Amino acid sequence: MRAANGMLLFNQRLEALQALQCGLVGKIFPKDDFDRLSVEMIEEFEKLPRHSLLASKSLIRNNAWKQKMRGIFETEVEAIRRMFGSEATQKMIEERFDKKKQ
């Protein structure tokens, strides 16, 4: 959670191993083997019964979960609207673009 907060709040980068250890990703592949291993993983997924995957996914992400996520989304959208609507944010954006023009 701390690593995710650092990414979101302070634009910090995570190495792949850190993301794996934090649970942000489920698997990592070496760069040289990425294409091959990704294709192999997708091919394994394709062998699984579709109806079983959909049933499992609906159990994991049931209606209560969807409602909770919708509420979080709406809260985040409102916070973003307030942030971008503030004079301080507008001024910061204008200054940033002015610097890029020079």
PDB file of N, CA, C and O in Angstrom, residues 80-95:
ATOM      1  N   ILE A  80     -11.024  15.362  -7.975  1.00  0.00           N
ATOM      2  CA  ILE A  80     -10.288  15.863  -9.144  1.00  0.00           C
ATOM      3  C   ILE A  80     -10.957  17.135  -9.672  1.00  0.00           C
ATOM      4  O   ILE A  80     -10.268  18.101 -10.016  1.00  0.00           O
ATOM      5  N   ARG A  81     -12.268  17.151  -9.710  1.00  0.00           N
ATOM      6  CA  ARG A  81     -12.976  18.359 -10.171  1.00  0.00           C
ATOM      7  C   ARG A  81     -12.666  19.550  -9.270  1.00  0.00           C
ATOM      8  O   ARG A  81     -12.427  20.661  -9.755  1.00  0.00           O
ATOM      9  N   ARG A  82     -12.678  19.325  -7.952  1.00  0.00           N
ATOM     10  CA  ARG A  82     -12.356  20.419  -7.024  1.00  0.00           C
ATOM     11  C   ARG A  82     -10.923  20.880  -7.214  1.00  0.00           C
ATOM     12  O   ARG A  82     -10.636  22.074  -7.245  1.00  0.00           O
ATOM     13  N   MET A  83     -10.010  19.914  -7.372  1.00  0.00           N
ATOM     14  CA  MET A  83      -8.601  20.251  -7.510  1.00  0.00           C
ATOM     15  C   MET A  83      -8.359  21.066  -8.784  1.00  0.00           C
ATOM     16  O   MET A  83      -7.720  22.111  -8.748  1.00  0.00           O
ATOM     17  N   PHE A  84      -8.875  20.592  -9.913  1.00  0.00           N
ATOM     18  CA  PHE A  84      -8.634  21.290 -11.174  1.00  0.00           C
ATOM     19  C   PHE A  84      -9.454  22.562 -11.298  1.00  0.00           C
ATOM     20  O   PHE A  84      -9.151  23.423 -12.112  1.00  0.00           O
ATOM     21  N   GLY A  85     -10.481  22.704 -10.477  1.00  0.00           N
ATOM     22  CA  GLY A  85     -11.275  23.909 -10.495  1.00  0.00           C
ATOM     23  C   GLY A  85     -10.704  25.022  -9.630  1.00  0.00           C
ATOM     24  O   GLY A  85     -11.143  26.167  -9.729  1.00  0.00           O
ATOM     25  N   SER A  86      -9.704  24.696  -8.825  1.00  0.00           N
ATOM     26  CA  SER A  86      -9.155  25.720  -7.930  1.00  0.00           C
ATOM     27  C   SER A  86      -8.267  26.687  -8.709  1.00  0.00           C
ATOM     28  O   SER A  86      -7.638  26.333  -9.705  1.00  0.00           O
ATOM     29  N   GLU A  87      -8.206  27.910  -8.211  1.00  0.00           N
ATOM     30  CA  GLU A  87      -7.371  28.925  -8.859  1.00  0.00           C
ATOM     31  C   GLU A  87      -5.894  28.545  -8.797  1.00  0.00           C
ATOM     32  O   GLU A  87      -5.149  28.777  -9.756  1.00  0.00           O
ATOM     33  N   ALA A  88      -5.473  27.970  -7.679  1.00  0.00           N
ATOM     34  CA  ALA A  88      -4.063  27.591  -7.522  1.00  0.00           C
ATOM     35  C   ALA A  88      -3.652  26.567  -8.577  1.00  0.00           C
ATOM     36  O   ALA A  88      -2.578  26.672  -9.179  1.00  0.00           O
ATOM     37  N   THR A  89      -4.511  25.580  -8.823  1.00  0.00           N
ATOM     38  CA  THR A  89      -4.198  24.563  -9.832  1.00  0.00           C
ATOM     39  C   THR A  89      -4.193  25.172 -11.225  1.00  0.00           C
ATOM     40  O   THR A  89      -3.306  24.875 -12.031  1.00  0.00           O
ATOM     41  N   GLN A  90      -5.162  26.012 -11.516  1.00  0.00           N
ATOM     42  CA  GLN A  90      -5.218  26.663 -12.824  1.00  0.00           C
ATOM     43  C   GLN A  90      -3.960  27.483 -13.077  1.00  0.00           C
ATOM     44  O   GLN A  90      -3.377  27.440 -14.154  1.00  0.00           O
ATOM     45  N   LYS A  91      -3.522  28.204 -12.052  1.00  0.00           N
ATOM     46  CA  LYS A  91      -2.314  29.018 -12.183  1.00  0.00           C
ATOM     47  C   LYS A  91      -1.082  28.146 -12.420  1.00  0.00           C
ATOM     48  O   LYS A  91      -0.247  28.448 -13.268  1.00  0.00           O
ATOM     49  N   MET A  92      -0.983  27.032 -11.666  1.00  0.00           N
ATOM     50  CA  MET A  92       0.148  26.120 -11.826  1.00  0.00           C
ATOM     51  C   MET A  92       0.187  25.544 -13.249  1.00  0.00           C
ATOM     52  O   MET A  92       1.239  25.468 -13.875  1.00  0.00           O
ATOM     53  N   ILE A  93      -0.963  25.180 -13.770  1.00  0.00           N
ATOM     54  CA  ILE A  93      -1.031  24.620 -15.131  1.00  0.00           C
ATOM     55  C   ILE A  93      -0.613  25.673 -16.156  1.00  0.00           C
ATOM     56  O   ILE A  93       0.172  25.387 -17.068  1.00  0.00           O
ATOM     57  N   GLU A  94      -1.120  26.868 -16.002  1.00  0.00           N
ATOM     58  CA  GLU A  94      -0.754  27.946 -16.934  1.00  0.00           C
ATOM     59  C   GLU A  94       0.749  28.216 -16.899  1.00  0.00           C
ATOM     60  O   GLU A  94       1.381  28.373 -17.948  1.00  0.00           O
ATOM     61  N   GLU A  95       1.317  28.273 -15.699  1.00  0.00           N
ATOM     62  CA  GLU A  95       2.755  28.505 -15.566  1.00  0.00           C
ATOM     63  C   GLU A  95       3.555  27.377 -16.208  1.00  0.00           C
ATOM     64  O   GLU A  95       4.570  27.622 -16.862  1.00  0.00           O
TER      65      GLU A  95
END
